Coordinates of N, CA and C in Angstrom, one line a residue:
M1 N 162.2 80.6 66.5 CA 163.4 81.1 67.2 C 163.9 80.1 68.2
L2 N 165.2 79.9 68.2 CA 165.8 79.0 69.2 C 165.6 79.4 70.6
T3 N 165.1 78.5 71.4 CA 165.0 78.7 72.9 C 166.0 77.9 73.6
C4 N 166.7 78.6 74.5 CA 167.8 78.0 75.3 C 167.4 78.1 76.8
F5 N 167.9 77.1 77.6 CA 167.7 77.1 79.0 C 168.9 77.8 79.7
A6 N 168.7 78.8 80.5 CA 169.8 79.6 81.1 C 169.5 79.7 82.6
P7 N 169.7 78.7 83.4 CA 169.3 78.7 84.8 C 170.1 79.7 85.6
D8 N 171.3 80.1 85.2 CA 172.1 81.0 85.9 C 172.0 82.5 85.4
L9 N 171.1 82.8 84.5 CA 170.9 84.1 84.0 C 170.1 85.0 85.0
T10 N 170.5 86.2 85.2 CA 169.8 87.1 86.1 C 169.4 88.4 85.3
P11 N 168.4 89.1 85.8 CA 167.9 90.3 85.0 C 169.0 91.4 84.9
A12 N 170.0 91.4 85.8 CA 171.0 92.4 85.8 C 172.0 92.2 84.6
Q13 N 172.0 91.0 84.0 CA 173.0 90.8 83.0 C 172.6 91.4 81.7
T14 N 173.6 91.8 80.9 CA 173.4 92.4 79.6 C 174.0 91.4 78.5
T15 N 174.8 90.5 79.0 CA 175.3 89.5 78.0 C 175.2 88.1 78.7
Y16 N 175.3 87.1 77.8 CA 175.2 85.7 78.3 C 176.0 84.8 77.4
Q17 N 176.6 83.8 77.9 CA 177.3 82.8 77.1 C 176.6 81.5 77.2
L18 N 176.2 80.9 76.0 CA 175.6 79.6 76.0 C 176.6 78.5 76.4
S19 N 176.0 77.4 76.9 CA 176.8 76.3 77.2 C 177.4 75.7 75.9
E20 N 178.4 74.9 76.1 CA 179.1 74.3 74.9 C 178.1 73.5 74.0
E21 N 177.2 72.8 74.7 CA 176.2 72.0 74.0 C 175.2 72.9 73.2
E22 N 174.7 74.0 73.9 CA 173.8 74.9 73.3 C 174.5 75.7 72.2
S23 N 175.7 76.0 72.4 CA 176.5 76.8 71.4 C 176.6 76.0 70.1
K24 N 177.0 74.7 70.2 CA 177.2 73.8 69.1 C 175.8 73.7 68.3
H25 N 174.8 73.5 69.1 CA 173.4 73.4 68.4 C 173.1 74.6 67.7
A26 N 173.3 75.8 68.3 CA 172.9 77.1 67.7 C 173.8 77.4 66.4
V27 N 175.1 77.2 66.5 CA 176.0 77.6 65.4 C 176.2 76.5 64.4
R28 N 176.4 75.3 64.8 CA 176.7 74.3 63.8 C 175.5 73.6 63.2
V29 N 174.5 73.3 64.1 CA 173.3 72.6 63.6 C 172.3 73.6 63.0
L30 N 172.0 74.7 63.7 CA 171.0 75.6 63.1 C 171.6 76.7 62.3
R31 N 172.9 76.8 62.2 CA 173.6 77.7 61.4 C 173.3 79.2 61.7
L32 N 173.1 79.5 63.0 CA 172.8 80.8 63.4 C 174.0 81.7 63.3
A33 N 173.9 82.9 63.1 CA 175.0 83.8 62.9 C 174.8 85.1 63.7
A34 N 175.8 85.9 63.8 CA 175.8 87.2 64.5 C 174.5 88.0 64.1
G35 N 173.8 88.5 65.1 CA 172.6 89.3 64.8 C 171.3 88.5 64.9
D36 N 171.4 87.1 64.8 CA 170.2 86.3 64.9 C 169.6 86.3 66.3
A37 N 168.3 86.2 66.4 CA 167.6 86.2 67.7 C 167.6 84.9 68.4
V38 N 167.7 84.9 69.7 CA 167.6 83.7 70.5 C 166.7 84.0 71.7
A39 N 165.9 83.1 72.1 CA 165.1 83.2 73.3 C 165.7 82.5 74.5
L40 N 165.6 83.0 75.7 CA 166.2 82.4 76.9 C 165.2 82.3 77.9
I41 N 165.2 81.2 78.7 CA 164.3 81.0 79.9 C 165.2 80.6 81.0
D42 N 164.9 81.1 82.2 CA 165.8 80.7 83.4 C 165.1 79.7 84.3
G43 N 163.8 79.3 84.0 CA 163.1 78.4 84.8 C 162.6 78.9 86.1
R44 N 162.8 80.2 86.3 CA 162.3 80.9 87.6 C 161.4 82.1 87.2
G45 N 160.8 82.0 86.1 CA 159.9 83.1 85.7 C 160.4 84.1 84.7
G46 N 161.7 84.0 84.4 CA 162.4 85.0 83.5 C 162.4 84.6 82.1
L47 N 161.9 85.4 81.2 CA 161.9 85.2 79.8 C 162.8 86.3 79.2
Y48 N 163.7 85.9 78.3 CA 164.7 86.9 77.8 C 164.7 86.7 76.2
T49 N 164.9 87.9 75.6 CA 165.3 87.9 74.2 C 166.7 88.4 74.0
A50 N 167.4 87.7 73.2 CA 168.8 88.1 73.0 C 169.2 88.0 71.5
E51 N 170.3 88.6 71.1 CA 170.8 88.4 69.8 C 172.3 87.9 69.9
I52 N 172.7 87.1 68.9 CA 174.0 86.6 68.9 C 175.0 87.7 68.6
A53 N 176.0 87.8 69.5 CA 177.1 88.8 69.4 C 178.3 88.1 68.7
E54 N 178.6 86.9 69.1 CA 179.7 86.1 68.6 C 179.3 84.7 68.4
A55 N 179.2 84.2 67.1 CA 178.7 82.9 66.8 C 179.8 81.9 66.9
N56 N 180.3 81.6 68.1 CA 181.4 80.7 68.4 C 180.7 79.3 68.7
P57 N 181.0 78.2 68.0 CA 180.4 76.9 68.3 C 180.7 76.3 69.6
K58 N 181.6 76.9 70.4 CA 181.9 76.4 71.7 C 181.5 77.4 72.8
R59 N 181.6 78.6 72.5 CA 181.2 79.7 73.4 C 180.4 80.8 72.7
C60 N 179.2 80.5 72.4 CA 178.4 81.5 71.7 C 178.0 82.6 72.6
Q61 N 178.3 83.8 72.3 CA 178.1 85.0 73.1 C 176.8 85.7 72.7
L62 N 175.9 86.0 73.6 CA 174.7 86.7 73.4 C 174.6 88.1 74.0
R63 N 173.9 88.9 73.4 CA 173.6 90.3 73.9 C 172.1 90.3 74.3
I64 N 171.8 90.6 75.6 CA 170.4 90.6 76.0 C 169.7 91.8 75.5
T65 N 168.6 91.7 74.9 CA 167.9 92.8 74.3 C 166.5 93.1 75.0
H66 N 166.0 92.1 75.7 CA 164.7 92.3 76.4 C 164.6 91.3 77.5
H67 N 163.9 91.7 78.6 CA 163.6 90.8 79.7 C 162.2 91.0 80.3
E68 N 161.5 90.0 80.6 CA 160.3 90.1 81.3 C 160.2 89.0 82.3
T69 N 159.4 89.2 83.4 CA 159.2 88.2 84.4 C 157.7 87.8 84.4
V70 N 157.5 86.5 84.4 CA 156.2 85.9 84.4 C 155.9 85.5 85.8
A71 N 154.8 85.9 86.3 CA 154.4 85.6 87.7 C 154.0 84.1 87.8
P72 N 154.3 83.4 88.9 CA 153.9 82.0 89.0 C 152.4 81.9 88.9
R73 N 151.9 80.7 88.5 CA 150.4 80.5 88.4 C 149.8 80.6 89.8
S74 N 148.6 81.0 89.8 CA 147.9 81.2 91.1 C 147.5 79.9 91.8
Y75 N 147.4 78.9 90.9 CA 146.9 77.6 91.4 C 148.1 76.6 91.3
F76 N 148.4 75.9 92.4 CA 149.6 75.1 92.5 C 149.2 73.6 92.3
T77 N 149.7 73.0 91.3 CA 149.5 71.5 91.1 C 150.7 70.7 91.4
H78 N 150.5 69.7 92.2 CA 151.5 68.8 92.7 C 151.0 67.4 92.5
V79 N 151.8 66.6 91.8 CA 151.5 65.2 91.6 C 152.6 64.3 92.2
A80 N 152.2 63.4 93.1 CA 153.2 62.5 93.7 C 152.8 61.1 93.1
V81 N 153.8 60.5 92.4 CA 153.5 59.2 91.7 C 154.6 58.2 92.0
A82 N 154.2 56.9 92.0 CA 155.1 55.8 92.1 C 155.7 55.5 90.7
P83 N 157.0 55.7 90.5 CA 157.5 55.5 89.2 C 157.4 54.0 88.7
T84 N 157.2 53.9 87.4 CA 157.0 52.6 86.8 C 158.3 51.9 86.6
K85 N 158.3 50.6 86.4 CA 159.5 49.8 86.2 C 160.2 50.2 84.9
N86 N 159.4 50.4 83.9 CA 159.8 51.0 82.6 C 160.0 52.5 82.7
L87 N 161.2 53.0 82.7 CA 161.4 54.4 83.0 C 160.9 55.2 81.8
D88 N 160.8 54.7 80.6 CA 160.3 55.4 79.5 C 158.9 56.0 79.7
R89 N 158.1 55.2 80.5 CA 156.8 55.7 80.8 C 156.8 56.9 81.7
M90 N 157.7 56.9 82.7 CA 157.8 58.1 83.5 C 158.4 59.3 82.7
E91 N 159.3 59.0 81.8 CA 159.8 60.1 81.0 C 158.7 60.7 80.2
W92 N 157.8 59.9 79.6 CA 156.6 60.4 78.9 C 155.8 61.3 79.8
F93 N 155.5 60.8 81.0 CA 154.7 61.5 81.9 C 155.3 62.9 82.2
V94 N 156.6 62.9 82.5 CA 157.2 64.2 82.9 C 157.1 65.2 81.7
E95 N 157.4 64.7 80.5 CA 157.4 65.6 79.3 C 156.0 66.2 79.2
K96 N 154.9 65.3 79.2 CA 153.6 65.8 79.0 C 153.1 66.7 80.1
A97 N 153.4 66.3 81.3 CA 153.0 67.1 82.5 C 153.5 68.5 82.5
V98 N 154.8 68.6 82.1 CA 155.4 70.0 82.0 C 154.8 70.8 80.9
E99 N 154.5 70.1 79.8 CA 153.8 70.8 78.7 C 152.5 71.3 79.1
V100 N 151.7 70.5 79.8 CA 150.4 70.9 80.2 C 150.4 72.0 81.3
G101 N 151.4 71.8 82.2 CA 151.6 72.7 83.3 C 151.5 72.1 84.7
V102 N 152.6 72.0 85.4 CA 152.6 71.4 86.7 C 153.7 72.1 87.5
E103 N 153.4 72.3 88.8 CA 154.4 73.1 89.6 C 155.3 72.1 90.4
R104 N 154.9 70.9 90.7 CA 155.8 70.0 91.4 C 155.5 68.6 91.1
I105 N 156.5 67.8 91.0 CA 156.4 66.3 90.8 C 157.2 65.6 91.8
S106 N 156.6 64.7 92.6 CA 157.3 63.9 93.6 C 157.2 62.5 93.2
F107 N 158.2 61.7 93.7 CA 158.2 60.3 93.3 C 158.1 59.4 94.6
L108 N 157.2 58.5 94.6 CA 156.8 57.7 95.8 C 157.4 56.3 95.7
R109 N 157.9 55.8 96.8 CA 158.3 54.4 96.9 C 157.2 53.7 97.8
C110 N 156.4 52.9 97.1 CA 155.3 52.2 97.8 C 155.5 50.7 98.0
A111 N 154.7 50.1 98.7 CA 154.8 48.7 99.0 C 154.9 47.8 97.8
R112 N 154.1 48.2 96.8 CA 154.0 47.4 95.5 C 154.8 48.0 94.4
S113 N 155.6 49.0 94.7 CA 156.5 49.6 93.6 C 157.4 48.6 93.0
E114 N 157.5 48.6 91.7 CA 158.4 47.8 91.0 C 159.8 48.5 90.9
R115 N 159.8 49.8 90.9 CA 161.1 50.5 90.9 C 161.4 51.1 92.2
R116 N 162.5 50.7 92.8 CA 162.9 51.0 94.2 C 163.9 52.2 94.2
E117 N 164.5 52.5 93.1 CA 165.5 53.5 93.0 C 165.2 54.4 91.8
L118 N 165.6 55.6 91.8 CA 165.3 56.6 90.7 C 166.4 57.7 90.6
K119 N 167.0 57.9 89.4 CA 167.9 59.0 89.3 C 167.2 60.1 88.5
L120 N 167.2 61.3 89.0 CA 166.4 62.4 88.5 C 167.1 63.1 87.3
E121 N 168.4 62.8 87.0 CA 169.1 63.6 86.0 C 168.4 63.6 84.7
R122 N 168.1 62.4 84.2 CA 167.5 62.2 82.9 C 166.1 62.9 82.9
L123 N 165.3 62.7 83.9 CA 164.0 63.3 84.0 C 164.0 64.8 84.0
E124 N 165.0 65.3 84.7 CA 165.2 66.8 84.7 C 165.5 67.4 83.3
K125 N 166.3 66.6 82.6 CA 166.6 67.1 81.2 C 165.4 67.1 80.3
I126 N 164.6 66.0 80.5 CA 163.3 66.0 79.8 C 162.4 67.1 80.2
A127 N 162.3 67.4 81.4 CA 161.5 68.5 81.9 C 162.0 69.9 81.3
I128 N 163.3 70.1 81.2 CA 163.8 71.3 80.6 C 163.5 71.4 79.2
S129 N 163.6 70.3 78.5 CA 163.3 70.2 77.0 C 161.8 70.6 76.8
A130 N 160.9 70.0 77.7 CA 159.5 70.3 77.5 C 159.2 71.7 77.9
L131 N 159.9 72.3 78.8 CA 159.7 73.7 79.2 C 160.0 74.6 78.0
K132 N 161.1 74.3 77.4 CA 161.5 75.1 76.2 C 160.5 75.0 75.1
Q133 N 160.1 73.7 74.8 CA 159.1 73.5 73.7 C 157.8 74.2 73.9
S134 N 157.3 74.2 75.2 CA 156.0 74.7 75.5 C 156.0 76.2 75.7
G135 N 157.2 76.8 75.8 CA 157.3 78.3 76.0 C 156.9 78.8 77.4
Q136 N 157.0 77.9 78.4 CA 156.6 78.3 79.7 C 157.9 78.9 80.5
A137 N 157.6 79.5 81.6 CA 158.7 80.2 82.3 C 159.2 79.6 83.6
W138 N 158.3 78.7 84.1 CA 158.7 78.1 85.4 C 158.9 76.6 85.3
L139 N 160.1 76.2 85.7 CA 160.5 74.8 85.7 C 159.9 74.1 87.0
P140 N 159.2 73.0 86.9 CA 158.6 72.4 88.1 C 159.7 71.9 89.0
Q141 N 159.4 71.9 90.3 CA 160.2 71.3 91.3 C 160.1 69.7 91.1
M142 N 161.2 69.0 91.2 CA 161.1 67.6 91.1 C 161.8 67.0 92.3
D143 N 161.2 66.1 93.0 CA 161.7 65.6 94.3 C 162.2 64.1 94.1
E144 N 163.2 63.8 94.9 CA 163.8 62.5 94.9 C 162.7 61.5 95.4
L145 N 163.0 60.2 95.0 CA 162.1 59.1 95.5 C 162.0 59.1 97.0
Q146 N 160.8 58.9 97.5 CA 160.6 59.0 99.0 C 159.6 57.9 99.4
D147 N 159.8 57.3 100.6 CA 158.9 56.3 101.1 C 157.5 57.0 101.2
F148 N 156.4 56.2 100.9 CA 155.1 56.7 101.0 C 154.7 57.3 102.4
G149 N 155.1 56.5 103.4 CA 154.7 57.0 104.8 C 155.4 58.3 105.1
A150 N 156.7 58.5 104.7 CA 157.3 59.7 105.0 C 156.7 60.9 104.2
F151 N 156.3 60.6 103.0 CA 155.7 61.6 102.2 C 154.4 62.1 102.7
V152 N 153.5 61.2 103.1 CA 152.2 61.7 103.6 C 152.3 62.4 104.9
D153 N 153.4 62.1 105.7 CA 153.6 62.9 106.9 C 153.8 64.4 106.7
G154 N 154.3 64.7 105.5 CA 154.7 66.1 105.2 C 153.8 66.9 104.4
V155 N 152.6 66.4 104.0 CA 151.7 67.1 103.1 C 150.6 67.8 103.9
A156 N 149.9 68.7 103.3 CA 148.8 69.4 103.9 C 147.5 68.6 103.5
P157 N 146.9 67.9 104.5 CA 145.8 67.0 104.2 C 144.6 67.6 103.5
E158 N 144.4 68.9 103.8 CA 143.2 69.6 103.3 C 143.3 69.8 101.8
T159 N 144.4 69.8 101.2 CA 144.6 69.9 99.8 C 145.2 68.7 99.1
T160 N 145.2 67.6 99.8 CA 145.9 66.4 99.2 C 144.8 65.3 99.0
F161 N 144.9 64.6 97.9 CA 144.0 63.6 97.6 C 144.7 62.3 97.1
I162 N 144.1 61.2 97.4 CA 144.7 59.9 97.0 C 143.7 59.2 96.0
A163 N 144.3 58.9 94.8 CA 143.5 58.3 93.7 C 143.8 56.8 93.8
H164 N 142.9 56.0 94.4 CA 143.1 54.6 94.5 C 141.9 53.8 93.9
L165 N 142.1 52.5 93.8 CA 141.1 51.7 93.1 C 140.3 50.8 94.0
E166 N 140.5 50.9 95.3 CA 139.8 50.0 96.2 C 138.3 50.4 96.3
E167 N 137.5 49.5 96.7 CA 136.0 49.8 96.9 C 135.9 50.9 98.0
G168 N 134.8 51.6 97.8 CA 134.5 52.6 98.8 C 134.2 54.0 98.2
E169 N 133.7 54.9 99.0 CA 133.3 56.2 98.4 C 134.5 57.0 98.0
R170 N 134.4 57.5 96.8 CA 135.5 58.4 96.3 C 134.8 59.5 95.5
T171 N 135.3 60.7 95.6 CA 134.8 61.9 95.0 C 135.6 62.1 93.7
A172 N 134.9 62.6 92.6 CA 135.6 63.0 91.4 C 136.6 64.1 91.7
L173 N 137.8 64.0 91.2 CA 138.8 65.0 91.4 C 138.3 66.4 90.9
T174 N 137.5 66.4 89.9 CA 137.0 67.6 89.3 C 136.2 68.4 90.3
Q175 N 135.6 67.7 91.3 CA 134.7 68.4 92.2 C 135.4 69.0 93.4
V176 N 136.6 68.5 93.7 CA 137.3 68.9 94.9 C 138.6 69.7 94.7
A177 N 139.2 69.5 93.5 CA 140.5 70.0 93.3 C 140.6 71.5 93.4
G178 N 139.6 72.2 92.9 CA 139.6 73.6 92.9 C 139.2 74.4 94.1
A179 N 139.0 73.7 95.2 CA 138.4 74.3 96.4 C 139.4 75.1 97.2
G180 N 140.7 74.9 96.9 CA 141.8 75.6 97.7 C 142.8 76.3 96.7
P181 N 143.9 76.7 97.2 CA 144.9 77.3 96.4 C 145.7 76.4 95.5
G182 N 145.5 75.1 95.6 CA 146.1 74.1 94.8 C 145.8 72.7 95.3
C183 N 146.4 71.7 94.7 CA 146.1 70.4 95.1 C 147.3 69.5 94.9
C184 N 147.4 68.4 95.7 CA 148.4 67.4 95.6 C 147.6 66.1 95.4
V185 N 148.0 65.4 94.3 CA 147.3 64.1 94.0 C 148.3 62.9 94.1
L186 N 147.9 61.9 94.9 CA 148.8 60.8 95.0 C 148.4 59.7 94.0
I187 N 149.3 59.2 93.2 CA 149.1 58.2 92.2 C 150.0 56.9 92.6
G188 N 149.3 55.8 92.7 CA 150.1 54.6 93.1 C 150.7 53.8 92.0
P189 N 151.4 52.7 92.3 CA 152.0 51.9 91.3 C 151.0 51.1 90.5
E190 N 151.5 50.3 89.6 CA 150.6 49.5 88.7 C 149.7 48.6 89.6
G191 N 150.1 48.1 90.7 CA 149.3 47.2 91.5 C 148.4 48.0 92.5
D192 N 148.4 49.3 92.4 CA 147.7 50.2 93.3 C 148.3 50.3 94.7
F193 N 147.9 51.3 95.4 CA 148.3 51.4 96.8 C 147.7 50.2 97.6
T194 N 148.4 49.8 98.6 CA 147.9 48.7 99.5 C 146.8 49.2 100.4
P195 N 145.9 48.3 100.9 CA 144.9 48.8 101.9 C 145.5 49.5 103.1
Q196 N 146.7 49.1 103.5 CA 147.4 49.8 104.6 C 147.8 51.2 104.2
E197 N 148.3 51.4 103.0 CA 148.7 52.7 102.6 C 147.5 53.6 102.5
I198 N 146.4 53.1 101.9 CA 145.2 53.9 101.8 C 144.7 54.3 103.2
A199 N 144.7 53.3 104.1 CA 144.2 53.6 105.5 C 145.1 54.6 106.2
L200 N 146.4 54.6 105.9 CA 147.3 55.6 106.5 C 147.0 57.0 106.0
A201 N 146.8 57.1 104.7 CA 146.4 58.4 104.1 C 145.1 58.9 104.6
L202 N 144.1 58.1 104.7 CA 142.8 58.5 105.2 C 142.9 58.9 106.6
A203 N 143.7 58.2 107.4 CA 143.8 58.6 108.8 C 144.5 59.9 109.0
K204 N 145.2 60.4 108.0 CA 145.9 61.7 108.1 C 145.0 62.8 107.5
G205 N 143.8 62.4 107.1 CA 142.9 63.4 106.5 C 142.9 63.6 105.1
I206 N 143.7 62.8 104.4 CA 143.8 62.8 102.9 C 142.5 62.2 102.3
R207 N 141.9 62.9 101.4 CA 140.6 62.4 100.9 C 140.8 61.5 99.6
P208 N 139.9 60.5 99.5 CA 140.0 59.6 98.3 C 139.3 60.2 97.1
V209 N 139.9 60.1 95.9 CA 139.2 60.6 94.7 C 139.3 59.6 93.6
T210 N 138.5 59.9 92.6 CA 138.6 59.1 91.3 C 138.9 60.0 90.2
L211 N 139.5 59.4 89.2 CA 139.9 60.2 87.9 C 139.0 59.8 86.8
G212 N 137.9 59.0 87.1 CA 137.0 58.5 86.0 C 136.7 57.0 86.1
A213 N 135.9 56.6 85.2 CA 135.5 55.2 85.2 C 136.5 54.2 84.7
S214 N 137.5 54.6 83.9 CA 138.5 53.7 83.3 C 139.6 53.4 84.3
R215 N 140.1 52.2 84.2 CA 141.3 51.8 85.0 C 142.5 52.3 84.2
L216 N 143.3 53.2 84.7 CA 144.3 53.9 84.0 C 145.7 53.3 84.4
R217 N 146.6 53.3 83.5 CA 148.0 53.1 83.8 C 148.5 54.2 84.7
T218 N 149.6 53.9 85.4 CA 150.1 54.8 86.4 C 150.4 56.2 85.7
E219 N 151.2 56.2 84.6 CA 151.6 57.4 84.0 C 150.4 58.2 83.4
T220 N 149.4 57.4 82.9 CA 148.2 58.0 82.4 C 147.4 58.7 83.5
A221 N 147.3 58.0 84.6 CA 146.5 58.5 85.8 C 147.2 59.8 86.3
A222 N 148.5 59.8 86.3 CA 149.3 61.0 86.8 C 149.0 62.2 85.9
L223 N 149.1 61.9 84.6 CA 148.8 63.0 83.6 C 147.4 63.5 83.7
A224 N 146.4 62.5 83.9 CA 145.0 62.9 84.0 C 144.8 63.8 85.2
A225 N 145.6 63.6 86.3 CA 145.5 64.4 87.5 C 145.9 65.8 87.1
V226 N 147.1 65.9 86.4 CA 147.6 67.3 86.0 C 146.6 68.0 85.1
F227 N 146.0 67.3 84.1 CA 145.1 67.9 83.2 C 143.8 68.3 83.9
T228 N 143.3 67.5 84.8 CA 142.1 67.8 85.6 C 142.4 69.1 86.4
A229 N 143.5 69.2 87.0 CA 143.8 70.4 87.8 C 143.9 71.7 86.9
Q230 N 144.4 71.5 85.7 CA 144.5 72.6 84.7 C 143.1 73.1 84.3
I231 N 142.2 72.1 84.1 CA 140.8 72.5 83.7 C 140.1 73.2 84.9
V232 N 140.3 72.7 86.1 CA 139.6 73.2 87.2 C 140.0 74.7 87.5
R233 N 141.3 75.0 87.3 CA 141.8 76.3 87.6 C 141.7 77.3 86.4
A234 N 141.3 76.8 85.2 CA 141.2 77.6 84.0 C 140.2 78.7 84.2

């Protein structure tokens, strides 16, 4: 069944019009006709079933036949990552993180960051596509690129962890992530966080963690953090 993203759909509605892009895909590409079923998600917990009332390739009209609301997950996973110079690698991370399950993704501008600017539009489209593919109901929050210092000023230190590669005592994320209602994991750039950034985080009460014995790429480490949180809360 075709799944479409309908961010402006509300439970009170009995009809819905697909966007021109979704209409063209449904009618011209998939050859759907009147009476065929379509699934809709609003990204805010709403799952809808509809049938095509008018198969117009520019303004496909739907009739809503069923609606249910999925409660948000009880455990909140937040990953804050320094985006890589090659944006394809961040796109891969966003796609897989949404498929696995993540509630929030933030982007950090660190001292060693190779990418100093970031446009979210492309990443948001990838997140929506992954949401539809995985059949989930909640679209993760995605935050604009922010300086590391400003970001750590705004987090709750008791549920925030920094995954760095410097020498020193670090606890496995698997041992600490499930202790509270959720977790926020900070993932640095390819050159890692600087000693000054690590010291700043630790001074604010953020605890150091490890994701395992291997030295991981930035996007792999970020996905490992998401996956670890999923296992812990399962």
